[in-house]
Amino acid sequence: MSDLIAPTRPAATTGSAAVEQEFTFSKADFDKVRELIYQRAGISLHAGKQAMVYSRLSRRLRETSHRSFADYLQWLQSHTGASGDAEWQEFINCLTTNLTSFFREDHHFHALADDLKARAGQNLRIWCSAASTGEEPYSIAMTVAEALGPSAAVRILASDIDTKVLATAQRGVYDADSRGLSPQRLQKHFLRGKGANAGFIRVKPELARMIEFRPFNLMARDWALGEPFDIIFCRNVMIYFDAQTQRQVLQQMHRITRPGGLLYVGHSENFTDSRDLYKLRGKTIYQKA
């Protein structure tokens, strides 16, 4: 055994007992992370998220060979060019939350089927603005195929700020026992893996063709997303924004929504303070005012 003495590691002050940490992480470091993720992604991290931030970002410190959060954050802010942009994306990827499943909050998809049938025969454009690993946009596509047929004139844009989950979404490969899929939908919309791919399913090509995947940050100044949308899904995203940022995003969405267009939001999100933009039409479904 070596006679070298391991360096003392600082203890976390979060929680009831001190916990050894691999990296130095002060309150000032945490406050700087909160400032940077708010500037870059509009996400408001409350004080209770210190342990989560440490857990998620410590991987980046290891991979970039930094020994403290202060060093990493200083390097991040001074790092420029393509490699700097790539690290900012890694920073954002680490701090975004991706909780999803097929047909999550399924009442929305029953309502979507009715809305689609009411617009049958029209060229429709749908935006899934927080695609995560793809379950939501594929659920939208399945609903379109079931309500209007697989050749319906419906285009779906699926975007996310997290490029890693978006890559998973674009692959369209999932566990065969993924939550939210009925046996009928599994058979109709997916291909089952064989051999080395047993236990996995892949979205059928005719479903995948409905969807264009694209990275997008809701904090971007330029919302050049093409033609206006008839329906926007922005579910369980605004809960991470403060009131000012929510209003800013709603204004941008209002601008790119067609007259009478619909906005589907999460079950805990309420925008009655923005009645000038969207009016409540049903359970967490708003219509452009």
C-alpha positions as protocol buffer text, in pm:
chain_id: "A"
residue {
  index: 1
  type: MET
  ca { x: 0 y: 0 z: 0 }
}
residue {
  index: 2
  type: SER
  ca { x: 124 y: 349 z: -87 }
}
residue {
  index: 3
  type: ASP
  ca { x: 222 y: 576 z: 200 }
}
residue {
  index: 4
  type: LEU
  ca { x: 65 y: 876 z: 23 }
}
residue {
  index: 5
  type: ILE
  ca { x: -220 y: 1033 z: 217 }
}
residue {
  index: 6
  type: ALA
  ca { x: -541 y: 1088 z: 20 }
}
residue {
  index: 7
  type: PRO
  ca { x: -644 y: 1454 z: 1 }
}
residue {
  index: 8
  type: THR
  ca { x: -919 y: 1561 z: 235 }
}
residue {
  index: 9
  type: ARG
  ca { x: -1246 y: 1613 z: 55 }
}
residue {
  index: 10
  type: PRO
  ca { x: -1483 y: 1892 z: 158 }
}
residue {
  index: 11
  type: ALA
  ca { x: -1818 y: 1795 z: 300 }
}
residue {
  index: 12
  type: ALA
  ca { x: -2154 y: 1896 z: 161 }
}
residue {
  index: 13
  type: THR
  ca { x: -2360 y: 2122 z: 383 }
}
residue {
  index: 14
  type: THR
  ca { x: -2687 y: 2021 z: 220 }
}
residue {
  index: 15
  type: GLY
  ca { x: -2911 y: 1797 z: 431 }
}
residue {
  index: 16
  type: SER
  ca { x: -2903 y: 1694 z: 795 }
}
residue {
  index: 17
  type: ALA
  ca { x: -2563 y: 1529 z: 788 }
}
residue {
  index: 18
  type: ALA
  ca { x: -2237 y: 1615 z: 621 }
}
residue {
  index: 19
  type: VAL
  ca { x: -2157 y: 1402 z: 318 }
}
residue {
  index: 20
  type: GLU
  ca { x: -1814 y: 1372 z: 163 }
}
residue {
  index: 21
  type: GLN
  ca { x: -1785 y: 1527 z: -181 }
}
residue {
  index: 22
  type: GLU
  ca { x: -1535 y: 1461 z: -453 }
}
residue {
  index: 23
  type: PHE
  ca { x: -1527 y: 1826 z: -567 }
}
residue {
  index: 24
  type: THR
  ca { x: -1536 y: 2163 z: -395 }
}
residue {
  index: 25
  type: PHE
  ca { x: -1886 y: 2306 z: -437 }
}
residue {
  index: 26
  type: SER
  ca { x: -1971 y: 2625 z: -246 }
}
residue {
  index: 27
  type: LYS
  ca { x: -2292 y: 2825 z: -222 }
}
residue {
  index: 28
  type: ALA
  ca { x: -2131 y: 3081 z: -454 }
}
residue {
  index: 29
  type: ASP
  ca { x: -2071 y: 2803 z: -708 }
}
residue {
  index: 30
  type: PHE
  ca { x: -2433 y: 2692 z: -683 }
}
residue {
  index: 31
  type: ASP
  ca { x: -2555 y: 3050 z: -723 }
}
residue {
  index: 32
  type: LYS
  ca { x: -2339 y: 3086 z: -1034 }
}
residue {
  index: 33
  type: VAL
  ca { x: -2486 y: 2765 z: -1181 }
}
residue {
  index: 34
  type: ARG
  ca { x: -2835 y: 2901 z: -1112 }
}
residue {
  index: 35
  type: GLU
  ca { x: -2747 y: 3227 z: -1288 }
}
residue {
  index: 36
  type: LEU
  ca { x: -2596 y: 3056 z: -1592 }
}
residue {
  index: 37
  type: ILE
  ca { x: -2875 y: 2801 z: -1649 }
}
residue {
  index: 38
  type: TYR
  ca { x: -3132 y: 3079 z: -1616 }
}
residue {
  index: 39
  type: GLN
  ca { x: -2949 y: 3290 z: -1874 }
}
residue {
  index: 40
  type: ARG
  ca { x: -2902 y: 3001 z: -2114 }
}
residue {
  index: 41
  type: ALA
  ca { x: -3225 y: 2801 z: -2078 }
}
residue {
  index: 42
  type: GLY
  ca { x: -3466 y: 3010 z: -1870 }
}
residue {
  index: 43
  type: ILE
  ca { x: -3466 y: 2744 z: -1598 }
}
residue {
  index: 44
  type: SER
  ca { x: -3516 y: 2871 z: -1243 }
}
residue {
  index: 45
  type: LEU
  ca { x: -3344 y: 2640 z: -994 }
}
residue {
  index: 46
  type: HIS
  ca { x: -3459 y: 2685 z: -636 }
}
residue {
  index: 47
  type: ALA
  ca { x: -3230 y: 2659 z: -336 }
}
residue {
  index: 48
  type: GLY
  ca { x: -3321 y: 2297 z: -265 }
}
residue {
  index: 49
  type: LYS
  ca { x: -3161 y: 2176 z: -589 }
}
residue {
  index: 50
  type: GLN
  ca { x: -2800 y: 2203 z: -472 }
}
residue {
  index: 51
  type: ALA
  ca { x: -2751 y: 1827 z: -429 }
}
residue {
  index: 52
  type: MET
  ca { x: -2907 y: 1758 z: -769 }
}
residue {
  index: 53
  type: VAL
  ca { x: -2679 y: 2012 z: -939 }
}
residue {
  index: 54
  type: TYR
  ca { x: -2373 y: 1861 z: -772 }
}
residue {
  index: 55
  type: SER
  ca { x: -2472 y: 1509 z: -876 }
}
residue {
  index: 56
  type: ARG
  ca { x: -2542 y: 1597 z: -1238 }
}
residue {
  index: 57
  type: LEU
  ca { x: -2254 y: 1836 z: -1306 }
}
residue {
  index: 58
  type: SER
  ca { x: -1981 y: 1642 z: -1125 }
}
residue {
  index: 59
  type: ARG
  ca { x: -1959 y: 1412 z: -1428 }
}
residue {
  index: 60
  type: ARG
  ca { x: -1861 y: 1712 z: -1643 }
}
residue {
  index: 61
  type: LEU
  ca { x: -1586 y: 1804 z: -1396 }
}
residue {
  index: 62
  type: ARG
  ca { x: -1443 y: 1453 z: -1423 }
}
residue {
  index: 63
  type: GLU
  ca { x: -1459 y: 1453 z: -1803 }
}
residue {
  index: 64
  type: THR
  ca { x: -1299 y: 1799 z: -1828 }
}
residue {
  index: 65
  type: SER
  ca { x: -1038 y: 1727 z: -1556 }
}
residue {
  index: 66
  type: HIS
  ca { x: -1144 y: 2005 z: -1320 }
}
residue {
  index: 67
  type: ARG
  ca { x: -1104 y: 1971 z: -944 }
}
residue {
  index: 68
  type: SER
  ca { x: -1361 y: 2228 z: -833 }
}
residue {
  index: 69
  type: PHE
  ca { x: -1684 y: 2377 z: -957 }
}
residue {
  index: 70
  type: ALA
  ca { x: -1532 y: 2724 z: -943 }
}
residue {
  index: 71
  type: ASP
  ca { x: -1258 y: 2620 z: -1188 }
}
residue {
  index: 72
  type: TYR
  ca { x: -1506 y: 2447 z: -1416 }
}
residue {
  index: 73
  type: LEU
  ca { x: -1750 y: 2738 z: -1423 }
}
residue {
  index: 74
  type: GLN
  ca { x: -1472 y: 2990 z: -1488 }
}
residue {
  index: 75
  type: TRP
  ca { x: -1342 y: 2772 z: -1772 }
}
residue {
  index: 76
  type: LEU
  ca { x: -1693 y: 2726 z: -1911 }
}
residue {
  index: 77
  type: GLN
  ca { x: -1754 y: 3101 z: -1930 }
}
residue {
  index: 78
  type: SER
  ca { x: -1417 y: 3172 z: -2094 }
}
residue {
  index: 79
  type: HIS
  ca { x: -1423 y: 2873 z: -2333 }
}
residue {
  index: 80
  type: THR
  ca { x: -1505 y: 2991 z: -2686 }
}
residue {
  index: 81
  type: GLY
  ca { x: -1553 y: 2853 z: -3035 }
}
residue {
  index: 82
  type: ALA
  ca { x: -1707 y: 2522 z: -3133 }
}
residue {
  index: 83
  type: SER
  ca { x: -1567 y: 2339 z: -2829 }
}
residue {
  index: 84
  type: GLY
  ca { x: -1707 y: 2609 z: -2602 }
}
residue {
  index: 85
  type: ASP
  ca { x: -2050 y: 2581 z: -2762 }
}
residue {
  index: 86
  type: ALA
  ca { x: -2034 y: 2203 z: -2721 }
}
residue {
  index: 87
  type: GLU
  ca { x: -1956 y: 2233 z: -2349 }
}
residue {
  index: 88
  type: TRP
  ca { x: -2240 y: 2480 z: -2295 }
}
residue {
  index: 89
  type: GLN
  ca { x: -2467 y: 2219 z: -2454 }
}
residue {
  index: 90
  type: GLU
  ca { x: -2330 y: 1954 z: -2215 }
}
residue {
  index: 91
  type: PHE
  ca { x: -2395 y: 2192 z: -1924 }
}
residue {
  index: 92
  type: ILE
  ca { x: -2757 y: 2238 z: -2034 }
}
residue {
  index: 93
  type: ASN
  ca { x: -2804 y: 1867 z: -2101 }
}
residue {
  index: 94
  type: CYS
  ca { x: -2693 y: 1787 z: -1746 }
}
residue {
  index: 95
  type: LEU
  ca { x: -2940 y: 2025 z: -1585 }
}
residue {
  index: 96
  type: THR
  ca { x: -3256 y: 1959 z: -1785 }
}
residue {
  index: 97
  type: THR
  ca { x: -3512 y: 1713 z: -1653 }
}
residue {
  index: 98
  type: ASN
  ca { x: -3653 y: 1449 z: -1888 }
}
residue {
  index: 99
  type: LEU
  ca { x: -3948 y: 1260 z: -1745 }
}
residue {
  index: 100
  type: THR
  ca { x: -4180 y: 1117 z: -2008 }
}
residue {
  index: 101
  type: SER
  ca { x: -4374 y: 815 z: -2128 }
}
residue {
  index: 102
  type: PHE
  ca { x: -4601 y: 720 z: -2414 }
}
residue {
  index: 103
  type: PHE
  ca { x: -4947 y: 880 z: -2390 }
}
residue {
  index: 104
  type: ARG
  ca { x: -4864 y: 1057 z: -2066 }
}
residue {
  index: 105
  type: GLU
  ca { x: -5171 y: 1252 z: -1944 }
}
residue {
  index: 106
  type: ASP
  ca { x: -5377 y: 1047 z: -2186 }
}
residue {
  index: 107
  type: HIS
  ca { x: -5682 y: 1278 z: -2174 }
}
residue {
  index: 108
  type: HIS
  ca { x: -5482 y: 1511 z: -2399 }
}
residue {
  index: 109
  type: PHE
  ca { x: -5461 y: 1250 z: -2671 }
}
residue {
  index: 110
  type: HIS
  ca { x: -5835 y: 1182 z: -2662 }
}
residue {
  index: 111
  type: ALA
  ca { x: -5885 y: 1557 z: -2701 }
}
residue {
  index: 112
  type: LEU
  ca { x: -5621 y: 1571 z: -2975 }
}
residue {
  index: 113
  type: ALA
  ca { x: -5802 y: 1299 z: -3173 }
}
residue {
  index: 114
  type: ASP
  ca { x: -6122 y: 1506 z: -3159 }
}
residue {
  index: 115
  type: ASP
  ca { x: -5936 y: 1824 z: -3258 }
}
residue {
  index: 116
  type: LEU
  ca { x: -5774 y: 1647 z: -3552 }
}
residue {
  index: 117
  type: LYS
  ca { x: -6104 y: 1506 z: -3677 }
}
residue {
  index: 118
  type: ALA
  ca { x: -6258 y: 1855 z: -3655 }
}
residue {
  index: 119
  type: ARG
  ca { x: -5976 y: 1978 z: -3882 }
}
residue {
  index: 120
  type: ALA
  ca { x: -5983 y: 1679 z: -4120 }
}
residue {
  index: 121
  type: GLY
  ca { x: -5886 y: 1767 z: -4475 }
}
residue {
  index: 122
  type: GLN
  ca { x: -5665 y: 2058 z: -4370 }
}
residue {
  index: 123
  type: ASN
  ca { x: -5287 y: 2077 z: -4391 }
}
residue {
  index: 124
  type: LEU
  ca { x: -5195 y: 2078 z: -4024 }
}
residue {
  index: 125
  type: ARG
  ca { x: -4874 y: 2160 z: -3843 }
}
residue {
  index: 126
  type: ILE
  ca { x: -4807 y: 2043 z: -3485 }
}
residue {
  index: 127
  type: TRP
  ca { x: -4514 y: 2139 z: -3264 }
}
residue {
  index: 128
  type: CYS
  ca { x: -4398 y: 1921 z: -2974 }
}
residue {
  index: 129
  type: SER
  ca { x: -4168 y: 2172 z: -2804 }
}
residue {
  index: 130
  type: ALA
  ca { x: -4021 y: 1939 z: -2539 }
}
residue {
  index: 131
  type: ALA
  ca { x: -3975 y: 1610 z: -2721 }
}
residue {
  index: 132
  type: SER
  ca { x: -3737 y: 1457 z: -2464 }
}
residue {
  index: 133
  type: THR
  ca { x: -3663 y: 1095 z: -2564 }
}
residue {
  index: 134
  type: GLY
  ca { x: -3946 y: 1092 z: -2818 }
}
residue {
  index: 135
  type: GLU
  ca { x: -4241 y: 927 z: -2646 }
}
residue {
  index: 136
  type: GLU
  ca { x: -4454 y: 1241 z: -2671 }
}
residue {
  index: 137
  type: PRO
  ca { x: -4406 y: 1321 z: -3043 }
}
residue {
  index: 138
  type: TYR
  ca { x: -4455 y: 955 z: -3134 }
}
residue {
  index: 139
  type: SER
  ca { x: -4773 y: 950 z: -2925 }
}
residue {
  index: 140
  type: ILE
  ca { x: -4891 y: 1253 z: -3122 }
}
residue {
  index: 141
  type: ALA
  ca { x: -4802 y: 1078 z: -3449 }
}
residue {
  index: 142
  type: MET
  ca { x: -4989 y: 762 z: -3344 }
}
residue {
  index: 143
  type: THR
  ca { x: -5294 y: 973 z: -3259 }
}
residue {
  index: 144
  type: VAL
  ca { x: -5275 y: 1141 z: -3601 }
}
residue {
  index: 145
  type: ALA
  ca { x: -5250 y: 804 z: -3779 }
}
residue {
  index: 146
  type: GLU
  ca { x: -5543 y: 661 z: -3583 }
}
residue {
  index: 147
  type: ALA
  ca { x: -5765 y: 970 z: -3622 }
}
residue {
  index: 148
  type: LEU
  ca { x: -5688 y: 1068 z: -3981 }
}
residue {
  index: 149
  type: GLY
  ca { x: -5491 y: 781 z: -4134 }
}
residue {
  index: 150
  type: PRO
  ca { x: -5115 y: 737 z: -4186 }
}
residue {
  index: 151
  type: SER
  ca { x: -5112 y: 951 z: -4501 }
}
residue {
  index: 152
  type: ALA
  ca { x: -5282 y: 1254 z: -4341 }
}
residue {
  index: 153
  type: ALA
  ca { x: -5145 y: 1596 z: -4437 }
}
residue {
  index: 154
  type: VAL
  ca { x: -5001 y: 1655 z: -4090 }
}
residue {
  index: 155
  type: ARG
  ca { x: -4643 y: 1757 z: -4017 }
}
residue {
  index: 156
  type: ILE
  ca { x: -4496 y: 1734 z: -3668 }
}
residue {
  index: 157
  type: LEU
  ca { x: -4195 y: 1932 z: -3550 }
}
residue {
  index: 158
  type: ALA
  ca { x: -4034 y: 1780 z: -3239 }
}
residue {
  index: 159
  type: SER
  ca { x: -3771 y: 1985 z: -3059 }
}
residue {
  index: 160
  type: ASP
  ca { x: -3580 y: 1983 z: -2732 }
}
residue {
  index: 161
  type: ILE
  ca { x: -3299 y: 2183 z: -2576 }
}
residue {
  index: 162
  type: ASP
  ca { x: -3123 y: 1859 z: -2471 }
}
residue {
  index: 163
  type: THR
  ca { x: -2941 y: 1720 z: -2774 }
}
residue {
  index: 164
  type: LYS
  ca { x: -2872 y: 1380 z: -2617 }
}
residue {
  index: 165
  type: VAL
  ca { x: -3236 y: 1294 z: -2549 }
}
residue {
  index: 166
  type: LEU
  ca { x: -3326 y: 1428 z: -2893 }
}
residue {
  index: 167
  type: ALA
  ca { x: -3082 y: 1182 z: -3052 }
}
residue {
  index: 168
  type: THR
  ca { x: -3258 y: 901 z: -2865 }
}
residue {
  index: 169
  type: ALA
  ca { x: -3592 y: 1030 z: -2991 }
}
residue {
  index: 170
  type: GLN
  ca { x: -3472 y: 1035 z: -3349 }
}
residue {
  index: 171
  type: ARG
  ca { x: -3355 y: 672 z: -3327 }
}
residue {
  index: 172
  type: GLY
  ca { x: -3707 y: 568 z: -3223 }
}
residue {
  index: 173
  type: VAL
  ca { x: -3593 y: 254 z: -3038 }
}
residue {
  index: 174
  type: TYR
  ca { x: -3747 y: 166 z: -2700 }
}
residue {
  index: 175
  type: ASP
  ca { x: -3785 y: -118 z: -2453 }
}
residue {
  index: 176
  type: ALA
  ca { x: -4061 y: -356 z: -2557 }
}
residue {
  index: 177
  type: ASP
  ca { x: -4229 y: -310 z: -2219 }
}
residue {
  index: 178
  type: SER
  ca { x: -4233 y: 72 z: -2236 }
}
residue {
  index: 179
  type: ARG
  ca { x: -4509 y: 224 z: -2027 }
}
residue {
  index: 180
  type: GLY
  ca { x: -4820 y: 360 z: -2196 }
}
residue {
  index: 181
  type: LEU
  ca { x: -4837 y: 135 z: -2503 }
}
residue {
  index: 182
  type: SER
  ca { x: -5129 y: -104 z: -2549 }
}
residue {
  index: 183
  type: PRO
  ca { x: -5073 y: -441 z: -2722 }
}
residue {
  index: 184
  type: GLN
  ca { x: -5276 y: -308 z: -3017 }
}
residue {
  index: 185
  type: ARG
  ca { x: -5054 y: -3 z: -3058 }
}
residue {
  index: 186
  type: LEU
  ca { x: -4740 y: -210 z: -3018 }
}
residue {
  index: 187
  type: GLN
  ca { x: -4851 y: -430 z: -3306 }
}
residue {
  index: 188
  type: LYS
  ca { x: -4976 y: -146 z: -3526 }
}
residue {
  index: 189
  type: HIS
  ca { x: -4702 y: 113 z: -3488 }
}
residue {
  index: 190
  type: PHE
  ca { x: -4381 y: -71 z: -3393 }
}
residue {
  index: 191
  type: LEU
  ca { x: -4142 y: -336 z: -3524 }
}
residue {
  index: 192
  type: ARG
  ca { x: -4018 y: -593 z: -3270 }
}
residue {
  index: 193
  type: GLY
  ca { x: -3647 y: -658 z: -3246 }
}
residue {
  index: 194
  type: LYS
  ca { x: -3508 y: -1007 z: -3307 }
}
residue {
  index: 195
  type: GLY
  ca { x: -3188 y: -1179 z: -3208 }
}
residue {
  index: 196
  type: ALA
  ca { x: -2951 y: -929 z: -3045 }
}
residue {
  index: 197
  type: ASN
  ca { x: -3232 y: -670 z: -3058 }
}
residue {
  index: 198
  type: ALA
  ca { x: -3486 y: -886 z: -2877 }
}
residue {
  index: 199
  type: GLY
  ca { x: -3666 y: -693 z: -2604 }
}
residue {
  index: 200
  type: PHE
  ca { x: -3662 y: -371 z: -2809 }
}
residue {
  index: 201
  type: ILE
  ca { x: -3911 y: -209 z: -3044 }
}
residue {
  index: 202
  type: ARG
  ca { x: -3860 y: 43 z: -3324 }
}
residue {
  index: 203
  type: VAL
  ca { x: -4112 y: 298 z: -3451 }
}
residue {
  index: 204
  type: LYS
  ca { x: -4240 y: 201 z: -3797 }
}
residue {
  index: 205
  type: PRO
  ca { x: -4106 y: 416 z: -4083 }
}
residue {
  index: 206
  type: GLU
  ca { x: -4449 y: 551 z: -4181 }
}
residue {
  index: 207
  type: LEU
  ca { x: -4486 y: 696 z: -3830 }
}
residue {
  index: 208
  type: ALA
  ca { x: -4133 y: 833 z: -3815 }
}
residue {
  index: 209
  type: ARG
  ca { x: -4179 y: 1010 z: -4149 }
}
residue {
  index: 210
  type: MET
  ca { x: -4440 y: 1240 z: -3994 }
}
residue {
  index: 211
  type: ILE
  ca { x: -4184 y: 1393 z: -3758 }
}
residue {
  index: 212
  type: GLU
  ca { x: -3893 y: 1633 z: -3806 }
}
residue {
  index: 213
  type: PHE
  ca { x: -3656 y: 1645 z: -3507 }
}
residue {
  index: 214
  type: ARG
  ca { x: -3465 y: 1965 z: -3436 }
}
residue {
  index: 215
  type: PRO
  ca { x: -3273 y: 2105 z: -3136 }
}
residue {
  index: 216
  type: PHE
  ca { x: -3431 y: 2425 z: -3010 }
}
residue {
  index: 217
  type: ASN
  ca { x: -3396 y: 2650 z: -2707 }
}
residue {
  index: 218
  type: LEU
  ca { x: -3713 y: 2831 z: -2600 }
}
residue {
  index: 219
  type: MET
  ca { x: -3488 y: 3118 z: -2487 }
}
residue {
  index: 220
  type: ALA
  ca { x: -3366 y: 3173 z: -2844 }
}
residue {
  index: 221
  type: ARG
  ca { x: -3428 y: 3519 z: -2985 }
}
residue {
  index: 222
  type: ASP
  ca { x: -3494 y: 3384 z: -3332 }
}
residue {
  index: 223
  type: TRP
  ca { x: -3800 y: 3159 z: -3347 }
}
residue {
  index: 224
  type: ALA
  ca { x: -3760 y: 3078 z: -3716 }
}
residue {
  index: 225
  type: LEU
  ca { x: -3961 y: 2755 z: -3708 }
}
residue {
  index: 226
  type: GLY
  ca { x: -4131 y: 2779 z: -4046 }
}
residue {
  index: 227
  type: GLU
  ca { x: -4504 y: 2812 z: -4104 }
}
residue {
  index: 228
  type: PRO
  ca { x: -4737 y: 2883 z: -3811 }
}
residue {
  index: 229
  type: PHE
  ca { x: -4865 y: 2594 z: -3600 }
}
residue {
  index: 230
  type: ASP
  ca { x: -5221 y: 2470 z: -3554 }
}
residue {
  index: 231
  type: ILE
  ca { x: -5140 y: 2283 z: -3233 }
}
residue {
  index: 232
  type: ILE
  ca { x: -4853 y: 2322 z: -2986 }
}
residue {
  index: 233
  type: PHE
  ca { x: -4765 y: 2077 z: -2709 }
}
residue {
  index: 234
  type: CYS
  ca { x: -4562 y: 2247 z: -2436 }
}
residue {
  index: 235
  type: ARG
  ca { x: -4628 y: 2024 z: -2139 }
}
residue {
  index: 236
  type: ASN
  ca { x: -4445 y: 2034 z: -1805 }
}
residue {
  index: 237
  type: VAL
  ca { x: -4193 y: 2286 z: -1934 }
}
residue {
  index: 238
  type: MET
  ca { x: -4316 y: 2618 z: -1796 }
}
residue {
  index: 239
  type: ILE
  ca { x: -4300 y: 2484 z: -1438 }
}
residue {
  index: 240
  type: TYR
  ca { x: -3922 y: 2539 z: -1461 }
}
residue {
  index: 241
  type: PHE
  ca { x: -3964 y: 2905 z: -1565 }
}
residue {
  index: 242
  type: ASP
  ca { x: -4039 y: 3212 z: -1356 }
}
residue {
  index: 243
  type: ALA
  ca { x: -4343 y: 3427 z: -1439 }
}
residue {
  index: 244
  type: GLN
  ca { x: -4148 y: 3669 z: -1659 }
}
residue {
  index: 245
  type: THR
  ca { x: -3998 y: 3387 z: -1867 }
}
residue {
  index: 246
  type: GLN
  ca { x: -4335 y: 3212 z: -1895 }
}
residue {
  index: 247
  type: ARG
  ca { x: -4488 y: 3529 z: -2034 }
}
residue {
  index: 248
  type: GLN
  ca { x: -4201 y: 3574 z: -2279 }
}
residue {
  index: 249
  type: VAL
  ca { x: -4240 y: 3217 z: -2412 }
}
residue {
  index: 250
  type: LEU
  ca { x: -4620 y: 3246 z: -2436 }
}
residue {
  index: 251
  type: GLN
  ca { x: -4588 y: 3565 z: -2637 }
}
residue {
  index: 252
  type: GLN
  ca { x: -4356 y: 3393 z: -2882 }
}
residue {
  index: 253
  type: MET
  ca { x: -4586 y: 3093 z: -2909 }
}
residue {
  index: 254
  type: HIS
  ca { x: -4887 y: 3319 z: -2964 }
}
residue {
  index: 255
  type: ARG
  ca { x: -4702 y: 3484 z: -3250 }
}
residue {
  index: 256
  type: ILE
  ca { x: -4641 y: 3154 z: -3433 }
}
residue {
  index: 257
  type: THR
  ca { x: -4985 y: 2999 z: -3367 }
}
residue {
  index: 258
  type: ARG
  ca { x: -5253 y: 3016 z: -3634 }
}
residue {
  index: 259
  type: PRO
  ca { x: -5587 y: 3184 z: -3545 }
}
residue {
  index: 260
  type: GLY
  ca { x: -5787 y: 2941 z: -3333 }
}
residue {
  index: 261
  type: GLY
  ca { x: -5476 y: 2731 z: -3271 }
}
residue {
  index: 262
  type: LEU
  ca { x: -5441 y: 2520 z: -2957 }
}
residue {
  index: 263
  type: LEU
  ca { x: -5183 y: 2500 z: -2680 }
}
residue {
  index: 264
  type: TYR
  ca { x: -5162 y: 2182 z: -2471 }
}
residue {
  index: 265
  type: VAL
  ca { x: -4986 y: 2229 z: -2134 }
}
residue {
  index: 266
  type: GLY
  ca { x: -4903 y: 2020 z: -1827 }
}
residue {
  index: 267
  type: HIS
  ca { x: -5149 y: 1937 z: -1551 }
}
residue {
  index: 268
  type: SER
  ca { x: -4981 y: 2172 z: -1302 }
}
residue {
  index: 269
  type: GLU
  ca { x: -4949 y: 2468 z: -1538 }
}
residue {
  index: 270
  type: ASN
  ca { x: -5198 y: 2754 z: -1541 }
}
residue {
  index: 271
  type: PHE
  ca { x: -5191 y: 3059 z: -1765 }
}
residue {
  index: 272
  type: THR
  ca { x: -5511 y: 3240 z: -1673 }
}
residue {
  index: 273
  type: ASP
  ca { x: -5297 y: 3550 z: -1615 }
}
residue {
  index: 274
  type: SER
  ca { x: -5229 y: 3555 z: -1991 }
}
residue {
  index: 275
  type: ARG
  ca { x: -5590 y: 3559 z: -2110 }
}
residue {
  index: 276
  type: ASP
  ca { x: -5494 y: 3819 z: -2370 }
}
residue {
  index: 277
  type: LEU
  ca { x: -5284 y: 3548 z: -2539 }
}
residue {
  index: 278
  type: TYR
  ca { x: -5463 y: 3219 z: -2472 }
}
residue {
  index: 279
  type: LYS
  ca { x: -5804 y: 3139 z: -2326 }
}
residue {
  index: 280
  type: LEU
  ca { x: -5876 y: 2816 z: -2141 }
}
residue {
  index: 281
  type: ARG
  ca { x: -6077 y: 2581 z: -2362 }
}
residue {
  index: 282
  type: GLY
  ca { x: -6063 y: 2257 z: -2167 }
}
residue {
  index: 283
  type: LYS
  ca { x: -5860 y: 2066 z: -1909 }
}
residue {
  index: 284
  type: THR
  ca { x: -5511 y: 2219 z: -1954 }
}
residue {
  index: 285
  type: ILE
  ca { x: -5587 y: 2302 z: -2319 }
}
residue {
  index: 286
  type: TYR
  ca { x: -5578 y: 2666 z: -2429 }
}
residue {
  index: 287
  type: GLN
  ca { x: -5690 y: 2833 z: -2751 }
}
residue {
  index: 288
  type: LYS
  ca { x: -5529 y: 3137 z: -2910 }
}
residue {
  index: 289
  type: ALA
  ca { x: -5721 y: 3449 z: -2809 }
}
